[in-house]
Amino acid sequence: MMRKLQLAEGDRCKFQTATLPRGTYAQLQPISEAWTKVPEKEACLELGLHKYQTLTVGDVIAVEGPHDRRLYRFRCLQTKPSTAISVLDTDLTTDVTEVGISCVLGEEYGDEEWVRQLAEADSPASPTSGGQTADDVALGAVVEGAVDEGSSKYYVLQLGPLGAGNAEGSIGVTISLKASKGDPDLYVTAQNNWYPSRDDCDWAAD
């Protein structure tokens, strides 16, 4: 918010309340190719938008993928009936464009360089992965592969449809690793990080 308002720490500013019209339409643009791998995109986006009360042209919003708990960011390119709308208790039509970074109605609606930095950080081939991408794996699948010493192989476990699991919404998962030779390590994360490591993971089998 401070960046969008072009404020620095310690700056004084004046706020004024406003009544926004109920939104009827929003055009959103995913800023990372990672979004193309998300299953059930429409349901994922609908759930994510419930966290927001308003949308403004130039906003960057984030929705959480239910299959990997990763944040997927979108740039708001257009809203109707005005450039700032309320999304509470309204039947909002959303249009998702192709992945990219589009300019929106002039610089006052957003910092293009900042959005490019976000897109680079969200890229599936981020520097922390050594330029690798993560392969999707379905529940119950058996995956065979080989990895060189000192290298890594990454997978994203797809947990199935939204709402799957028990009454609490949780799913029990067992992951096993069987090596035909060598002594591989296994690192698993449930956080917004596709590339777990020895120093950045939730579970490990060394």
PDB file of N, CA and C in Angstrom, residues 16-22 82 84 86:
ATOM      1  N   GLN A  16      -9.436   9.902   3.252  1.00  0.00           N
ATOM      2  CA  GLN A  16     -10.838  10.296   3.164  1.00  0.00           C
ATOM      3  C   GLN A  16     -11.659   9.064   2.821  1.00  0.00           C
ATOM      4  N   THR A  17     -12.757   8.865   3.526  1.00  0.00           N
ATOM      5  CA  THR A  17     -13.604   7.713   3.250  1.00  0.00           C
ATOM      6  C   THR A  17     -14.361   7.917   1.948  1.00  0.00           C
ATOM      7  N   ALA A  18     -14.718   6.807   1.322  1.00  0.00           N
ATOM      8  CA  ALA A  18     -15.448   6.876   0.057  1.00  0.00           C
ATOM      9  C   ALA A  18     -16.402   5.685  -0.017  1.00  0.00           C
ATOM     10  N   THR A  19     -17.523   5.909  -0.669  1.00  0.00           N
ATOM     11  CA  THR A  19     -18.471   4.828  -0.930  1.00  0.00           C
ATOM     12  C   THR A  19     -18.287   4.371  -2.365  1.00  0.00           C
ATOM     13  N   LEU A  20     -17.891   3.117  -2.532  1.00  0.00           N
ATOM     14  CA  LEU A  20     -17.605   2.594  -3.869  1.00  0.00           C
ATOM     15  C   LEU A  20     -18.824   1.874  -4.437  1.00  0.00           C
ATOM     16  N   PRO A  21     -19.013   1.965  -5.736  1.00  0.00           N
ATOM     17  CA  PRO A  21     -20.118   1.236  -6.358  1.00  0.00           C
ATOM     18  C   PRO A  21     -19.854  -0.274  -6.353  1.00  0.00           C
ATOM     19  N   ARG A  22     -20.913  -1.040  -6.342  1.00  0.00           N
ATOM     20  CA  ARG A  22     -20.755  -2.485  -6.420  1.00  0.00           C
ATOM     21  C   ARG A  22     -20.196  -2.867  -7.791  1.00  0.00           C
ATOM     22  N   SER A  82     -16.600   1.495 -12.351  1.00  0.00           N
ATOM     23  CA  SER A  82     -15.627   2.579 -12.172  1.00  0.00           C
ATOM     24  C   SER A  82     -14.257   1.948 -11.952  1.00  0.00           C
ATOM     25  N   ALA A  84     -12.551   1.938  -9.321  1.00  0.00           N
ATOM     26  CA  ALA A  84     -12.473   1.383  -7.964  1.00  0.00           C
ATOM     27  C   ALA A  84     -13.857   0.868  -7.609  1.00  0.00           C
ATOM     28  N   SER A  86     -16.452  -2.008  -5.123  1.00  0.00           N
ATOM     29  CA  SER A  86     -16.649  -2.914  -4.004  1.00  0.00           C
ATOM     30  C   SER A  86     -16.960  -4.292  -4.560  1.00  0.00           C
TER      31      SER A  86
END
